[in-house]
mmCIF file with all atom_site columns, C-alpha atoms in Angstrom:
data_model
loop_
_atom_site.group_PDB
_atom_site.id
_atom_site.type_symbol
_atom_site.label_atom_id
_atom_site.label_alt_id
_atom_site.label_comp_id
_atom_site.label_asym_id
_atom_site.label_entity_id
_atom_site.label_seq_id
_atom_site.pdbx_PDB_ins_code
_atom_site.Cartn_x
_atom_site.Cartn_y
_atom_site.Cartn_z
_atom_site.occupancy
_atom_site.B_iso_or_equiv
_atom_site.pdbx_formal_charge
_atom_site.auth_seq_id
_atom_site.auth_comp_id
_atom_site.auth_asym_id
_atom_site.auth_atom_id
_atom_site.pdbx_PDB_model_num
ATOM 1   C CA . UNK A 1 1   ? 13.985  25.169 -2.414  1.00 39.00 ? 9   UNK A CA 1
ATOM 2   C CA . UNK A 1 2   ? 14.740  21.656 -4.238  1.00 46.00 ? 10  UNK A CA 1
ATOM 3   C CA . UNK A 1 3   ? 17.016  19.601 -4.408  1.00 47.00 ? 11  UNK A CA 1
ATOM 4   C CA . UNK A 1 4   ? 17.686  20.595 -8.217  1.00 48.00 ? 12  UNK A CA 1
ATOM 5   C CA . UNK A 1 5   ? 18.393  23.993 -7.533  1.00 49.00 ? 13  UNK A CA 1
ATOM 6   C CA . UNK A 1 6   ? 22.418  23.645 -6.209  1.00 49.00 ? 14  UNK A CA 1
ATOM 7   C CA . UNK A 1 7   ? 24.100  20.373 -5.580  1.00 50.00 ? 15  UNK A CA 1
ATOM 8   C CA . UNK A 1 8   ? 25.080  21.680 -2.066  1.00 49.00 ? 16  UNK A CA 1
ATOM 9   C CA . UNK A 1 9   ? 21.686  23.359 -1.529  1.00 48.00 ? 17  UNK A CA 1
ATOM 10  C CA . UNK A 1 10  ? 19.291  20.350 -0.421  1.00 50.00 ? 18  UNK A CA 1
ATOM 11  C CA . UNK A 1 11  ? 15.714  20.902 1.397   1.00 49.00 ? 19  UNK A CA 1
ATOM 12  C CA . UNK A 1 12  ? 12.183  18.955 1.107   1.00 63.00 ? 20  UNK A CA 1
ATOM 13  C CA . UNK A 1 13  ? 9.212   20.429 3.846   1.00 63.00 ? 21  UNK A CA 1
ATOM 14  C CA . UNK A 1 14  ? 8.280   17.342 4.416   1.00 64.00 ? 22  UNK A CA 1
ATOM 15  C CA . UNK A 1 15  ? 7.540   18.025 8.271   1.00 64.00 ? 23  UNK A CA 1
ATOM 16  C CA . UNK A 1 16  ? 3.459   18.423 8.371   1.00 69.00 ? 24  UNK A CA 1
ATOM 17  C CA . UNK A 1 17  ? 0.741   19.029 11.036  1.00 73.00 ? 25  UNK A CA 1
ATOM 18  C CA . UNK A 1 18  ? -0.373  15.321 12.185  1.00 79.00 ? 26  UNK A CA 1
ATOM 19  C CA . UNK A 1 19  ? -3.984  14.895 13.238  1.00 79.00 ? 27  UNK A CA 1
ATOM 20  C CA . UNK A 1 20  ? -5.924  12.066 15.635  1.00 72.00 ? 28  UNK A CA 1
ATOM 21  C CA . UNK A 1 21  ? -6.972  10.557 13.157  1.00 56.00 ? 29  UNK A CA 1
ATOM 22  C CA . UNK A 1 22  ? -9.360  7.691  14.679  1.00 45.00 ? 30  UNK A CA 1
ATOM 23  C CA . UNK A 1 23  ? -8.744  5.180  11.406  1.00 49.00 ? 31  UNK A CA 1
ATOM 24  C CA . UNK A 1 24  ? -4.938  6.383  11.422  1.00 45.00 ? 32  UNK A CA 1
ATOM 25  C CA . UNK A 1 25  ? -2.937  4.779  8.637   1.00 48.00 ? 33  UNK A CA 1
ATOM 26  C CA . UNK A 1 26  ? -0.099  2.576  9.303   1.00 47.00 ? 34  UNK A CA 1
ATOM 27  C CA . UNK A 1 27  ? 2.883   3.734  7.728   1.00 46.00 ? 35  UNK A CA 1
ATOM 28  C CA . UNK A 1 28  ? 4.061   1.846  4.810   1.00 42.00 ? 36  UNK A CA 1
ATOM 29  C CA . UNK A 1 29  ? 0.908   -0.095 4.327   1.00 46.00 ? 37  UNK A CA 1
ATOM 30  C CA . UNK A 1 30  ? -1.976  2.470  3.973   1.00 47.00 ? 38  UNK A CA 1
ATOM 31  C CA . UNK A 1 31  ? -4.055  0.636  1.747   1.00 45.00 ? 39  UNK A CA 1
ATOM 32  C CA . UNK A 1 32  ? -3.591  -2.068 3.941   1.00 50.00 ? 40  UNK A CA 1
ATOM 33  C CA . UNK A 1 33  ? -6.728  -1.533 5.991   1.00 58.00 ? 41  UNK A CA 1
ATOM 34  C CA . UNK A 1 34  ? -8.473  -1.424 3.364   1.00 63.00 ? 42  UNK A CA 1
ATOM 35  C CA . UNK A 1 35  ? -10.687 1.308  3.786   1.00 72.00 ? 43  UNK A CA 1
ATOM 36  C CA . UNK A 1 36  ? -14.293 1.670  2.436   1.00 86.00 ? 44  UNK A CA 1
ATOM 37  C CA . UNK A 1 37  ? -13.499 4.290  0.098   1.00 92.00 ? 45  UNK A CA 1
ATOM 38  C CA . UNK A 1 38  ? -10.161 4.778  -0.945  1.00 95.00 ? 46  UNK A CA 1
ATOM 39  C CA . UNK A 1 39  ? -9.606  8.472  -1.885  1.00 95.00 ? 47  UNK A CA 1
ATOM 40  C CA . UNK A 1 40  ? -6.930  8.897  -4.884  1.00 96.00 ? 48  UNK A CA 1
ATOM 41  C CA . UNK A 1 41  ? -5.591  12.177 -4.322  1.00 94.00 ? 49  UNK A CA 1
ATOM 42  C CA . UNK A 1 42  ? -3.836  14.780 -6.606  1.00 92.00 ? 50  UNK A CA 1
ATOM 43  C CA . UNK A 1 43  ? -3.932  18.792 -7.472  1.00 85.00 ? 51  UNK A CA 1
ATOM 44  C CA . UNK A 1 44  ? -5.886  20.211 -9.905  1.00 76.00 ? 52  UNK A CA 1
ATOM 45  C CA . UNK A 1 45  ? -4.197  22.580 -12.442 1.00 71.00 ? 53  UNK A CA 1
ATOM 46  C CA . UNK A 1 46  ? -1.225  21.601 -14.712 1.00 71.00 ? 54  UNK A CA 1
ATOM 47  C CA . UNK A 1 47  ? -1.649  18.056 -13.880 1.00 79.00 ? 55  UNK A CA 1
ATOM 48  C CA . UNK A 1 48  ? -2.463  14.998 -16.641 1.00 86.00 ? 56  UNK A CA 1
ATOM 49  C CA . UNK A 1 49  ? -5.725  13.922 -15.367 1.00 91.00 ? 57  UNK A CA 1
ATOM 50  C CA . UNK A 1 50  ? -6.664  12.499 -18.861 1.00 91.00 ? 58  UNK A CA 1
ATOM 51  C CA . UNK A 1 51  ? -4.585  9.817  -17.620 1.00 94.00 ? 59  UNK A CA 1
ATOM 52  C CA . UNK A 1 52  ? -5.781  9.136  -14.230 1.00 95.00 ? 60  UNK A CA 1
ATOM 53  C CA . UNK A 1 53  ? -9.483  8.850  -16.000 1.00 95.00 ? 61  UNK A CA 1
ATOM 54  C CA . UNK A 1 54  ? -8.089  6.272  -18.290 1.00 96.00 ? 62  UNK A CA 1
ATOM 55  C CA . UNK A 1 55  ? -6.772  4.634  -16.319 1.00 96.00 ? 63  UNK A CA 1
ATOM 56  C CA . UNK A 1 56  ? -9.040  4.335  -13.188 1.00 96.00 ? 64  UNK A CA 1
ATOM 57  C CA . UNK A 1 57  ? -11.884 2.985  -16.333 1.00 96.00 ? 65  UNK A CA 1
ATOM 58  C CA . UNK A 1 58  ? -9.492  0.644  -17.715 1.00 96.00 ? 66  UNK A CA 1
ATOM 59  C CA . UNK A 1 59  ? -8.992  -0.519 -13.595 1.00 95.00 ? 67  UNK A CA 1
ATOM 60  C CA . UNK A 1 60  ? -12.546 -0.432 -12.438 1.00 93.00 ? 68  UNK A CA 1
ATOM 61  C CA . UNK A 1 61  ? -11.314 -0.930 -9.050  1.00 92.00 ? 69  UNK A CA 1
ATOM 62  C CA . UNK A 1 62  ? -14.221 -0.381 -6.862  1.00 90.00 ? 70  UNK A CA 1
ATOM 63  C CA . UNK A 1 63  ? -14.627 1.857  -4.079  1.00 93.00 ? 71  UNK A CA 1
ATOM 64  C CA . UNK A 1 64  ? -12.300 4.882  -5.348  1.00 95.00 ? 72  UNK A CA 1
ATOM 65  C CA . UNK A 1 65  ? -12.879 8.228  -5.179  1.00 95.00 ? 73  UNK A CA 1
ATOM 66  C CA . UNK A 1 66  ? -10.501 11.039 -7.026  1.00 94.00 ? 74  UNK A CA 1
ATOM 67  C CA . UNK A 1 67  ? -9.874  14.190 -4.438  1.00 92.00 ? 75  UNK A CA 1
ATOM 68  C CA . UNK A 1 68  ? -8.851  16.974 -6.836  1.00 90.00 ? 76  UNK A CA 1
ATOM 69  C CA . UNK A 1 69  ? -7.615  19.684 -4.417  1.00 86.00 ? 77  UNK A CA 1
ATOM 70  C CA . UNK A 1 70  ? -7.588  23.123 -5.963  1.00 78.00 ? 78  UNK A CA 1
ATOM 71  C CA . UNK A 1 71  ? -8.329  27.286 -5.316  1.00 67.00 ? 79  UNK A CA 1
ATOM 72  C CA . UNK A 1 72  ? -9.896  27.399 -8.351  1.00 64.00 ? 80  UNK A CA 1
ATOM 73  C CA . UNK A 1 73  ? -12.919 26.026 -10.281 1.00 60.00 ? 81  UNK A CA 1
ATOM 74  C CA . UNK A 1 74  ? -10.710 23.520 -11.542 1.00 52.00 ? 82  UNK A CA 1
ATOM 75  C CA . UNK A 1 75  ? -13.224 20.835 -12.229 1.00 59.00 ? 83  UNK A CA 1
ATOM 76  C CA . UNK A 1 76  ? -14.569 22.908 -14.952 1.00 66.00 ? 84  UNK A CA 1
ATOM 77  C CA . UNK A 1 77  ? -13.206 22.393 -18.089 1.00 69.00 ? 85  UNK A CA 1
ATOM 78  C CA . UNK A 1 78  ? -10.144 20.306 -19.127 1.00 72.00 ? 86  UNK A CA 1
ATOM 79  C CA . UNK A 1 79  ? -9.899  18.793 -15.695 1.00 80.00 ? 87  UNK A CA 1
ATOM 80  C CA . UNK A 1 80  ? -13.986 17.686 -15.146 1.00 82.00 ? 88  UNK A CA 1
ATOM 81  C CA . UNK A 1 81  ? -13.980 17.015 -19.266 1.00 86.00 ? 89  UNK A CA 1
ATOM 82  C CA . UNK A 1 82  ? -11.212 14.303 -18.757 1.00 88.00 ? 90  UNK A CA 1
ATOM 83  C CA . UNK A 1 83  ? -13.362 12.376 -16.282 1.00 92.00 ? 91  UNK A CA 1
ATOM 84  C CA . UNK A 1 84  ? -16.511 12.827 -18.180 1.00 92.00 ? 92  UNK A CA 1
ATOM 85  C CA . UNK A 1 85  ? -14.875 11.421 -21.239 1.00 93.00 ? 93  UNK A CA 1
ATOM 86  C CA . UNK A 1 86  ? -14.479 8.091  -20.029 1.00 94.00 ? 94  UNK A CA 1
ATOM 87  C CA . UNK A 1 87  ? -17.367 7.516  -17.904 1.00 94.00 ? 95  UNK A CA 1
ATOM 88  C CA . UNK A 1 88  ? -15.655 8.555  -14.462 1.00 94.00 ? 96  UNK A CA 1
ATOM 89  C CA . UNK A 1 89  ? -17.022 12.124 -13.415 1.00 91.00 ? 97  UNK A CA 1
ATOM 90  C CA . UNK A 1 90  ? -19.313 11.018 -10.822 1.00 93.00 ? 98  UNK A CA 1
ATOM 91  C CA . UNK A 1 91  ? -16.373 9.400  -8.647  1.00 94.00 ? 99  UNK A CA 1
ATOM 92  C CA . UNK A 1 92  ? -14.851 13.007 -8.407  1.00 91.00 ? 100 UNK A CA 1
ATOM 93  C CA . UNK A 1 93  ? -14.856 15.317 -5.767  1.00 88.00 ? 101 UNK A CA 1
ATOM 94  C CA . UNK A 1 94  ? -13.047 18.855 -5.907  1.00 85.00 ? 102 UNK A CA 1
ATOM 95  C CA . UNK A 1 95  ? -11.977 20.196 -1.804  1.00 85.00 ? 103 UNK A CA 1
ATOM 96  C CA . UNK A 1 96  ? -10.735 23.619 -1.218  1.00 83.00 ? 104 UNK A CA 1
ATOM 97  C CA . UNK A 1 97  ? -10.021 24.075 2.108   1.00 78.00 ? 105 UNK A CA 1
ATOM 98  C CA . UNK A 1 98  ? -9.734  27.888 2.857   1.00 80.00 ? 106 UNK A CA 1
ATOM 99  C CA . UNK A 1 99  ? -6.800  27.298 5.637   1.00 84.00 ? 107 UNK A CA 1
ATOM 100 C CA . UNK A 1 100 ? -3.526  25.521 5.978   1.00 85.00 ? 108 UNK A CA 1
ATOM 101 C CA . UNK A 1 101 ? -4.628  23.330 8.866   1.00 87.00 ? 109 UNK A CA 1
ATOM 102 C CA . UNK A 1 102 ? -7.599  21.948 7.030   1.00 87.00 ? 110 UNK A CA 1
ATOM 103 C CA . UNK A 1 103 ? -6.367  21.755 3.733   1.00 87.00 ? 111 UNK A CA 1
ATOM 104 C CA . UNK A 1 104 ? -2.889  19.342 5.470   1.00 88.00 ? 112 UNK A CA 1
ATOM 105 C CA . UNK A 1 105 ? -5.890  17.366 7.606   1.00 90.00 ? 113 UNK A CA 1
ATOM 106 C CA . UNK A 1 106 ? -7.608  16.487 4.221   1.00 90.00 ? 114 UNK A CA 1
ATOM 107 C CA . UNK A 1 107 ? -4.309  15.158 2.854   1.00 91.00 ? 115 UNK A CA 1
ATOM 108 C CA . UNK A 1 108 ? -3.679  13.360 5.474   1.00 91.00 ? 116 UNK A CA 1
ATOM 109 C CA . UNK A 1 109 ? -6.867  11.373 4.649   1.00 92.00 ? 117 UNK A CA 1
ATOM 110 C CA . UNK A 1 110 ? -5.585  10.416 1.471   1.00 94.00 ? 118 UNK A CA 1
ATOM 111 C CA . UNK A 1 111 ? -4.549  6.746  0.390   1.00 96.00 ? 119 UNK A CA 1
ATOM 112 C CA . UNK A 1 112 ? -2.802  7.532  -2.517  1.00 97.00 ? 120 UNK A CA 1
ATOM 113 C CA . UNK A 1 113 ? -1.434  10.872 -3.709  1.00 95.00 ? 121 UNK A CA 1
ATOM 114 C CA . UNK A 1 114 ? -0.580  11.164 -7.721  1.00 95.00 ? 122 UNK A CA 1
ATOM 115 C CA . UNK A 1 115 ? 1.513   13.878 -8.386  1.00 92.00 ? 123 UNK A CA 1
ATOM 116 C CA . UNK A 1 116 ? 0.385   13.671 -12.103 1.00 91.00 ? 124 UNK A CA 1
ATOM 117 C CA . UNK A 1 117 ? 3.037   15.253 -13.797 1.00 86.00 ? 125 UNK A CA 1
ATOM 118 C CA . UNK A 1 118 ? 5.553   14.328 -16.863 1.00 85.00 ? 126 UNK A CA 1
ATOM 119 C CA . UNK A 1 119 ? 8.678   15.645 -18.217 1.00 81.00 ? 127 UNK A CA 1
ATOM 120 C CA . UNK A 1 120 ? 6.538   16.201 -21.344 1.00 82.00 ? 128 UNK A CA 1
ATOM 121 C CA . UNK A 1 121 ? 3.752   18.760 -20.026 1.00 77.00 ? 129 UNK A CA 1
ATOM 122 C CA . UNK A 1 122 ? 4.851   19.600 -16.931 1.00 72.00 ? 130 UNK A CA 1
ATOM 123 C CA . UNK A 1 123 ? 8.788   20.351 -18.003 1.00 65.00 ? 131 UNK A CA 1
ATOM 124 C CA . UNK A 1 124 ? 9.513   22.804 -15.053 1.00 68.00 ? 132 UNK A CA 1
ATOM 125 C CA . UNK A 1 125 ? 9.452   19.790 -12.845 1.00 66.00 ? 133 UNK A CA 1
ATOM 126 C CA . UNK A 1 126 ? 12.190  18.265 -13.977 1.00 66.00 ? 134 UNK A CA 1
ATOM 127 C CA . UNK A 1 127 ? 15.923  18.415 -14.327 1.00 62.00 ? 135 UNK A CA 1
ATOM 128 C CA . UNK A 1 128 ? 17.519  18.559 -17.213 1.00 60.00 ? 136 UNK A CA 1
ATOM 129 C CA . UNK A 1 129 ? 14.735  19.658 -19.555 1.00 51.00 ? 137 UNK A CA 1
ATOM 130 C CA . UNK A 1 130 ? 14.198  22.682 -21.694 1.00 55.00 ? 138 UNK A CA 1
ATOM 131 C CA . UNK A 1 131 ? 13.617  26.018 -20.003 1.00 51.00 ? 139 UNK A CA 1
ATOM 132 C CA . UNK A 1 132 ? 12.817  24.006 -17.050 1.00 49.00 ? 140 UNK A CA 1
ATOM 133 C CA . UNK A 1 133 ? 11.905  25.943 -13.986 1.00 51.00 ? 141 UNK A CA 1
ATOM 134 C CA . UNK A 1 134 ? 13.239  23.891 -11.249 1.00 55.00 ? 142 UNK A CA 1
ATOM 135 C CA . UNK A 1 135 ? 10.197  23.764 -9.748  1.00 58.00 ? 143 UNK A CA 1
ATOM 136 C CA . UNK A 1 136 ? 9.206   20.986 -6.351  1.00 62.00 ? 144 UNK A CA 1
ATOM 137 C CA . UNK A 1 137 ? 5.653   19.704 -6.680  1.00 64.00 ? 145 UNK A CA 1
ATOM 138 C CA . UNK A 1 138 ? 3.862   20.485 -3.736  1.00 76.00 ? 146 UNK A CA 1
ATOM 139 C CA . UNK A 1 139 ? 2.381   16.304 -3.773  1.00 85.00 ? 147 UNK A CA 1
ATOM 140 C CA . UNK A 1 140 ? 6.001   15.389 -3.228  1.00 87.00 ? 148 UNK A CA 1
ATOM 141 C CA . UNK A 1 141 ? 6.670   16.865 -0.186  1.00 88.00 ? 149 UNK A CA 1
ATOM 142 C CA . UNK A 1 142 ? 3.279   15.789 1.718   1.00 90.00 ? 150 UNK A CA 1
ATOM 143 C CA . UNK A 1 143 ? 3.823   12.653 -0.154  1.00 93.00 ? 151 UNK A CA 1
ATOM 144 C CA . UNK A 1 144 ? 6.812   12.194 1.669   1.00 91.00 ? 152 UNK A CA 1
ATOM 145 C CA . UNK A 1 145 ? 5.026   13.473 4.945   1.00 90.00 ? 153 UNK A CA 1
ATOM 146 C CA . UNK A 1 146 ? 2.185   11.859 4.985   1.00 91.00 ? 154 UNK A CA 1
ATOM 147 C CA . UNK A 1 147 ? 3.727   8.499  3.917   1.00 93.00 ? 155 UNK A CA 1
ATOM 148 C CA . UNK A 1 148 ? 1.353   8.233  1.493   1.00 95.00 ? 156 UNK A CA 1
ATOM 149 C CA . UNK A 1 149 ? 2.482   5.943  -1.704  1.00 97.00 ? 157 UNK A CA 1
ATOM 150 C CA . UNK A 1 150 ? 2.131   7.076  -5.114  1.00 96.00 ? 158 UNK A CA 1
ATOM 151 C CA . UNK A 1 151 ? 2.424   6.188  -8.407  1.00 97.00 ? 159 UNK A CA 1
ATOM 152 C CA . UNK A 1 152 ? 5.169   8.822  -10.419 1.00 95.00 ? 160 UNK A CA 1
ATOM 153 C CA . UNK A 1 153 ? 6.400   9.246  -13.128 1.00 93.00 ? 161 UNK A CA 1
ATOM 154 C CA . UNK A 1 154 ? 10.228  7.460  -13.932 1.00 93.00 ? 162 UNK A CA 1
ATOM 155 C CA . UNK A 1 155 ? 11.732  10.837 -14.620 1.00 87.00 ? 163 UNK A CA 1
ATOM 156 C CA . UNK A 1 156 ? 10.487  12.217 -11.209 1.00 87.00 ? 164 UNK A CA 1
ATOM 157 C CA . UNK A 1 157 ? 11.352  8.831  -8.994  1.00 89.00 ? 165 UNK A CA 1
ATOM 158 C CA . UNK A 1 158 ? 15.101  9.460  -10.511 1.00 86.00 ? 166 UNK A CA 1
ATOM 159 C CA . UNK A 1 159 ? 14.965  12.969 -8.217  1.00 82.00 ? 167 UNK A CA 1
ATOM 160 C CA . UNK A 1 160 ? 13.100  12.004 -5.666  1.00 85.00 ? 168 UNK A CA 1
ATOM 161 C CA . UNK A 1 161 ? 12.862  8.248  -4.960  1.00 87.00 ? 169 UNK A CA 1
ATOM 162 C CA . UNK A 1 162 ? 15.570  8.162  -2.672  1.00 88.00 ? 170 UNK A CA 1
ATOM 163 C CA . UNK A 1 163 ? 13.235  10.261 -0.275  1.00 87.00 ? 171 UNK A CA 1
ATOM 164 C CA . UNK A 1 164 ? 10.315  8.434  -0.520  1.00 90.00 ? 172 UNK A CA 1
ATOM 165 C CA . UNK A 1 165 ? 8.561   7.295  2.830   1.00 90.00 ? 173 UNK A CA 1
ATOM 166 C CA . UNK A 1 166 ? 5.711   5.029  1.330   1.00 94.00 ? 174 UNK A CA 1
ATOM 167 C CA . UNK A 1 167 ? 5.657   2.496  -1.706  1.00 96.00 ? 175 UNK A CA 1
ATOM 168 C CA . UNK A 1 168 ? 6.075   3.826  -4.968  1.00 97.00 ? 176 UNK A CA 1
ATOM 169 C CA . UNK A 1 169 ? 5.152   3.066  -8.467  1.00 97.00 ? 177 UNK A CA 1
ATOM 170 C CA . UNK A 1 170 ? 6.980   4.043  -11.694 1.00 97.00 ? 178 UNK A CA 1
ATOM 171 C CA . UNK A 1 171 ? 5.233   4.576  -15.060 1.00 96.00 ? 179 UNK A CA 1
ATOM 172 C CA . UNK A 1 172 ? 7.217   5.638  -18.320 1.00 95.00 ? 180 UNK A CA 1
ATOM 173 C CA . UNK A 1 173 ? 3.903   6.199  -20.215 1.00 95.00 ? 181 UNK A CA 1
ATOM 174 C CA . UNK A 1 174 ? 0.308   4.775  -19.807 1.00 96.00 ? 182 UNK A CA 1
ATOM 175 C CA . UNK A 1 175 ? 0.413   1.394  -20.141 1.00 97.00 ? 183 UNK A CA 1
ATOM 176 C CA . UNK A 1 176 ? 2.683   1.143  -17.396 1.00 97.00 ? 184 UNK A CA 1
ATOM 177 C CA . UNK A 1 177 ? 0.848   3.938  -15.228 1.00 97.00 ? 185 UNK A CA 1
ATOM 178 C CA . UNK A 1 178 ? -2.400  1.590  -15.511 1.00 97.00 ? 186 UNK A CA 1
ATOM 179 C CA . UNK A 1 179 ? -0.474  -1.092 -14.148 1.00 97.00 ? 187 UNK A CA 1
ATOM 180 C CA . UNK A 1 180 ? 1.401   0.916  -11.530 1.00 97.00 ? 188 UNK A CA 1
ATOM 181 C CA . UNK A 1 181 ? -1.731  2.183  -10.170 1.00 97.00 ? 189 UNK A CA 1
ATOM 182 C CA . UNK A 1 182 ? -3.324  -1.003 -10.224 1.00 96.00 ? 190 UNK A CA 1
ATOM 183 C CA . UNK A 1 183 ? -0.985  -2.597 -8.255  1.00 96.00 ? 191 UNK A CA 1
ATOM 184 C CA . UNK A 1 184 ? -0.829  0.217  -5.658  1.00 96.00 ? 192 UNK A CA 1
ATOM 185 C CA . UNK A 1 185 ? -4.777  0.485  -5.193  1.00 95.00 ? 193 UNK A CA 1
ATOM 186 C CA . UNK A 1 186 ? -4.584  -3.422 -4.499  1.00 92.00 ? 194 UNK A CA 1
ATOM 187 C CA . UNK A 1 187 ? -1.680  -3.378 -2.394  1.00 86.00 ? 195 UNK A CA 1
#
């Protein structure tokens, strides 16, 4: 369910296992500690990781690791290929947890989450777009959660901003992502 479904119809899961962590995050401030490596999180398949490559090599912010989560070999091909391209493959890593429990304790770990989709090739995300799907974005909902911020795109903060639990960035096309997720990975 999503809130884009039915006006009256309104539901995020946004209620998650939480773990002992021993370096537990703060909420609202989870870069704030400043952790030795921060892990940039987001899902393999579907998502625009071209731009998260980009970006993190136009940033060279030290200390970051991406966390692609994923069932699938998803690092091969278009997803790995987008890292190697500019230099940034050997900050990847690719988990797949085998159970719910583990898989929710490795998000929880994560300092950023990047949902990594745009009206343009993700389209069943959104409202309002052709033969759009409707769909909820599984980062949103432990994004929410988890408290983790993010940097989104525009289109996607206008449906869910409202619910967000951490800071969030807005980006209307690159230029603005790099900045967005410069600002968040110093914040």
């Amino acid at each position: 369910l999503t809130p884009m479904y039915h006006p009256r119809c309104f539901f995020i899961p946004y209620v998650f296992p939480q773990f002992g962590n021993k370096k537990k995050k703060k909420p609202q401030a989870a870069i704030g500690a400043r952790p030795k490596t921060i892990n940039v999180c987001s899902y393999g398949c579907c998502r625009t990781h071209d731009l998260l490559a980009e970006a993190l090599h136009k940033i060279q912010f030290p200390n970051v690791r991406v966390v692609i989560y994923g069932r699938t070999d998803g690092l091969k091909g278009q997803v790995f290929d987008a890292y190697k391209e500019w230099g940034m493959s050997h900050i990847v890593k690719q988990v797949r947890e085998s159970d719910y429990t583990s898989f929710q304790k490795s998000i929880s770990r994560c300092h950023v989450m990047l949902p990594l989709i745009d009206p343009e090739h993700n389209y069943r995300y959104f409202p309002n777009t052709e033969n759009t799907k409707k769909k909820l974005a599984g980062t949103i909902s432990q994004i929410i959660g988890y408290k983790i911020p993010t940097v989104m795109h525009a289109e996607l903060g206008k449906v869910y901003g409202d619910y967000m639990t951490a800071p969030v960035e807005l980006y209307n096309d690159k230029a603005t992502f790099i900045k967005g997720l410069r600002r968040i990975l110093k914040s």
